[in-house]
Amino acid sequence: MKTLWINHRSFQSGGKPIPVINPANEEIIDEVPDATRDDVFRAVAAAKTAFPTWWKEVAAHQKAELLHEIAHRFKVKTREIAKVMTLEGGKPFNENVDEIGWVVNCFDYYAELQRNARGRVIPSVESSQLAMVLKEPYGVVGCIIPWNYPILLLAWKVAPALAAGNTVVIKPAEQTPLSTLMLSSIFDCLPSGVVNIVTGRGETAGDALVRHPDVAMVAFTGSLETGKTIAKICAEMVKKCHLELGGKDPFVIAEDSDIEVVVRAVAWAAFLNAGQVCTSSERIYVHQSIAQEFVVKLADFTKGLVVGPGMNPDTDIGPMIGAENRRKVEAHVADAIKRGAKAIFGGKRPGHLKKGYFYEPTILTGVERSMRVMRDETFGPVCPIMTYKDFDEAIALANDTIYGLGAVLYTNDSKKIKKFFENVQAGTIWINDPLTDNDAGPFGGYKATGGHRELGEEGLEAFRQTKHVHWDFEQENKPWWYPYGNGNKPSGAIARKSKTKG
Ligand code: NAI
Ligand code: MG
């Protein structure tokens, strides 16, 4: 059984073992501990002890050097980590190699960004004063990570958290702890206790981390349901909570689109990582004049996609993460078909793969807005298609969701583009290039997606709190103090003099 990583040491836990399963063949690869409350307390204590040193004694240029060193170590170990990510998470190996590339970029980006500024000087009220806005870390940050992009979503939290001067305790998802534990040999360039890793179940280890009074901030990516549970606890304790809770992203195709291009764009946006991406295109709206040609060509293209184990270099679509997740996808498809939709491709498990949580890429037509597949996050390789008549209708349909993470539009019509990005309620708008991230571009969503942002300057700001320092260089009686009987009055701004002496 693998061990926890606390204060730079492998830590044996008293918690029960959790099996880690290869979703491509359903075999157990290893076991990790379900960290107990005491284990989590030890990890938080380590992070709390390390905090003053990391925040106050490691200068910005030294932080930059260390964060760049982390990026470099990720680069060197890319293939080694990507292989374990594929074994435990199922995602095709080349996609995991790509994921680590983005992780490298993220650490490099925040290594530099934190050197620029940590606040600003503002005009003071009187001339004998200095007024500053300081940006300070929270302290210990609990990072709770999902399994679909286990290292990238970790980087989006840990890199800015460290850059801001916080220390962290990471809890990976039950399904993908092995690649995360490998990172001990990357993070050990930092002072001990700055990064700690506890594995375990959400309801035990995750819950203990959220509730710990010394955890000043919780950063979470995952389901809406778990996000609400965490947000309630944080609200009760009045602690900072940072959420990214998935989506139901629309993909709108205008009538001027290049059909050959848009067919491949939709297939990738809907089936990437077996549809287990928070920004998966989960609702396709195509203009009725090109719908028939589009659907035929999409089905034809999808036929050629290879479903199989992620270590196979030809694989386009790997297995889903688990049996329960596949059951949810099957329930969504069954609900759609029962209510009149048609699976023009897929709609079942692939016959040639007897083991593993595989599901065929599935194209549904004849769907309606009330079906589960158009309302709840499906998180599987399912592409439901609806048609629309005019562009205003397309925008209304795009907004027909509780979520607001991303939205895609294909067109070269600048009037439509402007209307789309001004009226669609989503944190990212992609025009003619779906799902591309940018380290400098904030990522997160409107509405039930959570409202918070990772990446970009906003992503660093999220891990900093604000302090206003009001500093008067002279100790002197102020004319607006007591007693008012002397003619003093608390008349605020008007009474304040501009000091020219000294
Ligand atoms: P989840 O949200 O339950 O799990 C994500 C993380 O939260 C894991 O590390 C888990 O251990 C932890 N967690 C769970 N319950 C917790 C609790 N009470 N306190 C603290 N931490 C807790 O997601 P799950 O169950 O793996 O997937 C269910 C559905 O959620 C998926 O089918 C998908 O729709 C959605 N999801 C969305 C993701 C996204 O990227 N937005 C990522 C993962 C899941
Ligand atoms: Mg769950």
mmCIF file of N, CA and C and ligand atoms in Angstrom, residues 144-149 153 171-175 200-210 220-227 229-230 233 244-247 276-279 282 320-321 324-325 328 377-379 403 405, ligand 1:
data_model
loop_
_atom_site.group_PDB
_atom_site.id
_atom_site.type_symbol
_atom_site.label_atom_id
_atom_site.label_comp_id
_atom_site.label_asym_id
_atom_site.label_seq_id
_atom_site.Cartn_x
_atom_site.Cartn_y
_atom_site.Cartn_z
ATOM 1 N N ILE A 144 -8.720 20.296 -3.200
ATOM 2 C CA ILE A 144 -9.450 19.037 -3.446
ATOM 3 C C ILE A 144 -9.649 18.896 -4.958
ATOM 4 N N ILE A 145 -9.107 17.800 -5.491
ATOM 5 C CA ILE A 145 -8.885 17.683 -6.933
ATOM 6 C C ILE A 145 -9.727 16.525 -7.495
ATOM 7 N N PRO A 146 -10.300 16.696 -8.696
ATOM 8 C CA PRO A 146 -11.005 15.575 -9.326
ATOM 9 C C PRO A 146 -10.052 14.706 -10.152
ATOM 10 N N TRP A 147 -10.605 13.655 -10.746
ATOM 11 C CA TRP A 147 -9.806 12.635 -11.421
ATOM 12 C C TRP A 147 -9.633 12.897 -12.920
ATOM 13 N N ASN A 148 -10.419 13.804 -13.510
ATOM 14 C CA ASN A 148 -10.417 13.887 -14.983
ATOM 15 C C ASN A 148 -9.175 14.569 -15.551
ATOM 16 N N TYR A 149 -8.683 15.607 -14.838
ATOM 17 C CA TYR A 149 -7.396 16.233 -15.172
ATOM 18 C C TYR A 149 -6.617 16.358 -13.862
ATOM 19 N N LEU A 153 -5.474 20.227 -12.898
ATOM 20 C CA LEU A 153 -6.343 20.962 -11.974
ATOM 21 C C LEU A 153 -5.665 21.148 -10.617
ATOM 22 N N LYS A 171 -5.595 16.936 -1.601
ATOM 23 C CA LYS A 171 -6.279 15.641 -1.567
ATOM 24 C C LYS A 171 -6.719 15.280 -2.976
ATOM 25 N N PRO A 172 -6.012 14.306 -3.591
ATOM 26 C CA PRO A 172 -6.416 13.876 -4.933
ATOM 27 C C PRO A 172 -7.706 13.061 -4.869
ATOM 28 N N ALA A 173 -8.311 12.833 -6.028
ATOM 29 C CA ALA A 173 -9.505 11.986 -6.089
ATOM 30 C C ALA A 173 -9.122 10.537 -5.772
ATOM 31 N N GLU A 174 -10.090 9.780 -5.272
ATOM 32 C CA GLU A 174 -9.899 8.368 -4.948
ATOM 33 C C GLU A 174 -9.358 7.587 -6.145
ATOM 34 N N GLN A 175 -9.796 7.984 -7.360
ATOM 35 C CA GLN A 175 -9.465 7.212 -8.566
ATOM 36 C C GLN A 175 -8.044 7.464 -9.064
ATOM 37 N N GLY A 200 -7.346 9.768 0.046
ATOM 38 C CA GLY A 200 -8.491 9.309 0.833
ATOM 39 C C GLY A 200 -9.815 9.645 0.194
ATOM 40 N N ARG A 201 -10.854 9.208 0.845
ATOM 41 C CA ARG A 201 -12.200 9.411 0.324
ATOM 42 C C ARG A 201 -12.673 10.836 0.619
ATOM 43 N N GLY A 202 -13.555 11.299 -0.257
ATOM 44 C CA GLY A 202 -14.087 12.646 -0.088
ATOM 45 C C GLY A 202 -14.781 12.826 1.244
ATOM 46 N N GLU A 203 -15.638 11.855 1.597
ATOM 47 C CA GLU A 203 -16.490 12.010 2.778
ATOM 48 C C GLU A 203 -15.695 11.899 4.077
ATOM 49 N N THR A 204 -14.468 11.369 4.024
ATOM 50 C CA THR A 204 -13.654 11.254 5.253
ATOM 51 C C THR A 204 -12.481 12.241 5.199
ATOM 52 N N ALA A 205 -11.452 11.915 4.400
ATOM 53 C CA ALA A 205 -10.268 12.784 4.344
ATOM 54 C C ALA A 205 -10.616 14.170 3.805
ATOM 55 N N GLY A 206 -11.415 14.202 2.735
ATOM 56 C CA GLY A 206 -11.793 15.487 2.131
ATOM 57 C C GLY A 206 -12.572 16.335 3.126
ATOM 58 N N ASP A 207 -13.525 15.709 3.779
ATOM 59 C CA ASP A 207 -14.357 16.408 4.759
ATOM 60 C C ASP A 207 -13.516 16.942 5.924
ATOM 61 N N ALA A 208 -12.567 16.131 6.401
ATOM 62 C CA ALA A 208 -11.705 16.562 7.521
ATOM 63 C C ALA A 208 -10.882 17.784 7.116
ATOM 64 N N LEU A 209 -10.439 17.798 5.873
ATOM 65 C CA LEU A 209 -9.639 18.929 5.376
ATOM 66 C C LEU A 209 -10.493 20.206 5.317
ATOM 67 N N VAL A 210 -11.703 20.056 4.784
ATOM 68 C CA VAL A 210 -12.590 21.225 4.661
ATOM 69 C C VAL A 210 -12.908 21.805 6.039
ATOM 70 N N PHE A 220 -11.649 23.913 -4.742
ATOM 71 C CA PHE A 220 -12.271 22.649 -5.155
ATOM 72 C C PHE A 220 -12.692 22.692 -6.620
ATOM 73 N N THR A 221 -12.434 21.606 -7.344
ATOM 74 C CA THR A 221 -13.041 21.383 -8.658
ATOM 75 C C THR A 221 -13.733 20.029 -8.601
ATOM 76 N N GLY A 222 -14.973 19.964 -9.083
ATOM 77 C CA GLY A 222 -15.691 18.692 -9.081
ATOM 78 C C GLY A 222 -17.162 18.905 -9.337
ATOM 79 N N SER A 223 -17.983 18.021 -8.763
ATOM 80 C CA SER A 223 -19.407 18.041 -9.070
ATOM 81 C C SER A 223 -20.133 19.167 -8.327
ATOM 82 N N LEU A 224 -21.260 19.569 -8.870
ATOM 83 C CA LEU A 224 -22.099 20.599 -8.252
ATOM 84 C C LEU A 224 -22.528 20.164 -6.852
ATOM 85 N N GLU A 225 -22.890 18.890 -6.737
ATOM 86 C CA GLU A 225 -23.401 18.371 -5.468
ATOM 87 C C GLU A 225 -22.335 18.459 -4.368
ATOM 88 N N THR A 226 -21.130 17.973 -4.668
ATOM 89 C CA THR A 226 -20.048 18.029 -3.670
ATOM 90 C C THR A 226 -19.657 19.485 -3.407
ATOM 91 N N GLY A 227 -19.677 20.300 -4.447
ATOM 92 C CA GLY A 227 -19.361 21.718 -4.280
ATOM 93 C C GLY A 227 -20.306 22.399 -3.301
ATOM 94 N N THR A 229 -21.967 20.907 -0.876
ATOM 95 C CA THR A 229 -21.665 20.385 0.466
ATOM 96 C C THR A 229 -20.489 21.151 1.067
ATOM 97 N N ILE A 230 -19.441 21.333 0.272
ATOM 98 C CA ILE A 230 -18.240 22.023 0.758
ATOM 99 C C ILE A 230 -18.555 23.489 1.043
ATOM 100 N N ILE A 233 -20.301 24.025 4.389
ATOM 101 C CA ILE A 233 -19.407 23.922 5.552
ATOM 102 C C ILE A 233 -18.552 25.188 5.656
ATOM 103 N N GLU A 244 -15.065 25.375 -8.728
ATOM 104 C CA GLU A 244 -15.301 25.197 -10.166
ATOM 105 C C GLU A 244 -16.139 23.941 -10.297
ATOM 106 N N LEU A 245 -17.411 24.107 -10.672
ATOM 107 C CA LEU A 245 -18.377 23.015 -10.529
ATOM 108 C C LEU A 245 -18.958 22.506 -11.848
ATOM 109 N N GLY A 246 -18.134 22.491 -12.867
ATOM 110 C CA GLY A 246 -18.567 21.820 -14.088
ATOM 111 C C GLY A 246 -19.481 22.647 -14.960
ATOM 112 N N GLY A 247 -19.989 21.993 -15.994
ATOM 113 C CA GLY A 247 -20.768 22.740 -16.969
ATOM 114 C C GLY A 247 -21.645 21.865 -17.837
ATOM 115 N N GLN A 276 -15.255 13.428 -20.553
ATOM 116 C CA GLN A 276 -15.122 13.723 -19.117
ATOM 117 C C GLN A 276 -14.275 14.985 -18.909
ATOM 118 N N VAL A 277 -14.730 16.055 -19.504
ATOM 119 C CA VAL A 277 -14.058 17.353 -19.400
ATOM 120 C C VAL A 277 -15.118 18.322 -18.908
ATOM 121 N N CYS A 278 -14.749 19.201 -17.964
ATOM 122 C CA CYS A 278 -15.787 20.127 -17.480
ATOM 123 C C CYS A 278 -16.252 21.044 -18.605
ATOM 124 N N THR A 279 -15.367 21.280 -19.610
ATOM 125 C CA THR A 279 -15.752 22.126 -20.746
ATOM 126 C C THR A 279 -16.135 21.305 -21.984
ATOM 127 N N GLU A 282 -21.525 19.698 -24.534
ATOM 128 C CA GLU A 282 -22.564 18.718 -24.176
ATOM 129 C C GLU A 282 -23.911 19.030 -24.823
ATOM 130 N N MET A 320 -14.099 5.179 -19.734
ATOM 131 C CA MET A 320 -14.569 6.138 -18.732
ATOM 132 C C MET A 320 -13.901 5.780 -17.404
ATOM 133 N N ILE A 321 -14.019 6.658 -16.420
ATOM 134 C CA ILE A 321 -13.274 6.466 -15.177
ATOM 135 C C ILE A 321 -13.810 5.302 -14.336
ATOM 136 N N GLU A 324 -19.791 3.454 -12.118
ATOM 137 C CA GLU A 324 -20.886 4.338 -11.706
ATOM 138 C C GLU A 324 -21.046 5.496 -12.696
ATOM 139 N N ASN A 325 -19.901 6.016 -13.144
ATOM 140 C CA ASN A 325 -19.936 7.129 -14.098
ATOM 141 C C ASN A 325 -20.552 6.688 -15.414
ATOM 142 N N LYS A 328 -24.328 6.480 -15.175
ATOM 143 C CA LYS A 328 -25.014 7.782 -15.316
ATOM 144 C C LYS A 328 -25.182 8.132 -16.799
ATOM 145 N N GLU A 377 -25.166 17.512 -16.158
ATOM 146 C CA GLU A 377 -23.837 17.221 -16.693
ATOM 147 C C GLU A 377 -23.750 15.711 -16.970
ATOM 148 N N THR A 378 -23.552 15.336 -18.250
ATOM 149 C CA THR A 378 -23.510 13.918 -18.615
ATOM 150 C C THR A 378 -22.130 13.335 -18.313
ATOM 151 N N PHE A 379 -21.078 14.087 -18.664
ATOM 152 C CA PHE A 379 -19.688 13.695 -18.386
ATOM 153 C C PHE A 379 -19.339 12.356 -19.010
ATOM 154 N N TYR A 403 -25.724 26.074 -15.648
ATOM 155 C CA TYR A 403 -24.266 26.280 -15.619
ATOM 156 C C TYR A 403 -23.843 27.445 -16.507
ATOM 157 N N LEU A 405 -20.006 27.645 -17.801
ATOM 158 C CA LEU A 405 -18.546 27.515 -17.865
ATOM 159 C C LEU A 405 -18.003 28.027 -19.203
HETATM 160 P P1 NAI B 1 -16.873 14.669 -6.796
HETATM 161 O O1 NAI B 1 -17.144 16.119 -6.947
HETATM 162 O O2 NAI B 1 -17.667 13.944 -5.768
HETATM 163 O O3 NAI B 1 -15.300 14.460 -6.489
HETATM 164 C C1 NAI B 1 -14.298 15.427 -6.706
HETATM 165 C C2 NAI B 1 -13.351 15.482 -5.514
HETATM 166 O O4 NAI B 1 -14.074 15.852 -4.342
HETATM 167 C C3 NAI B 1 -12.672 14.160 -5.171
HETATM 168 O O5 NAI B 1 -11.345 14.408 -4.722
HETATM 169 C C4 NAI B 1 -13.505 13.647 -4.015
HETATM 170 O O6 NAI B 1 -12.800 12.764 -3.175
HETATM 171 C C5 NAI B 1 -13.825 14.933 -3.296
HETATM 172 N N1 NAI B 1 -15.001 14.866 -2.425
HETATM 173 C C6 NAI B 1 -16.147 14.160 -2.617
HETATM 174 N N2 NAI B 1 -17.004 14.366 -1.597
HETATM 175 C C7 NAI B 1 -16.408 15.228 -0.736
HETATM 176 C C8 NAI B 1 -16.789 15.830 0.499
HETATM 177 N N3 NAI B 1 -17.977 15.588 1.057
HETATM 178 N N4 NAI B 1 -15.923 16.665 1.114
HETATM 179 C C9 NAI B 1 -14.730 16.942 0.560
HETATM 180 N N5 NAI B 1 -14.305 16.399 -0.610
HETATM 181 C C10 NAI B 1 -15.136 15.558 -1.251
HETATM 182 O O7 NAI B 1 -17.073 14.021 -8.239
HETATM 183 P P2 NAI B 1 -17.257 12.453 -8.629
HETATM 184 O O8 NAI B 1 -18.150 11.777 -7.632
HETATM 185 O O9 NAI B 1 -15.921 11.881 -8.879
HETATM 186 O O10 NAI B 1 -18.009 12.568 -10.050
HETATM 187 C C11 NAI B 1 -19.419 12.720 -10.152
HETATM 188 C C12 NAI B 1 -19.785 13.699 -11.234
HETATM 189 O O11 NAI B 1 -19.242 14.980 -10.924
HETATM 190 C C13 NAI B 1 -19.228 13.402 -12.626
HETATM 191 O O12 NAI B 1 -19.995 12.479 -13.340
HETATM 192 C C14 NAI B 1 -19.244 14.776 -13.255
HETATM 193 O O13 NAI B 1 -20.518 15.089 -13.719
HETATM 194 C C15 NAI B 1 -18.901 15.696 -12.098
HETATM 195 N N6 NAI B 1 -17.452 16.055 -12.074
HETATM 196 C C16 NAI B 1 -17.085 17.243 -12.635
HETATM 197 C C17 NAI B 1 -15.741 17.577 -12.708
HETATM 198 C C18 NAI B 1 -15.298 18.854 -13.333
HETATM 199 O O14 NAI B 1 -14.227 18.926 -13.899
HETATM 200 N N7 NAI B 1 -16.066 19.905 -13.212
HETATM 201 C C19 NAI B 1 -14.694 16.678 -12.226
HETATM 202 C C20 NAI B 1 -15.201 15.483 -11.594
HETATM 203 C C21 NAI B 1 -16.534 15.193 -11.553
#
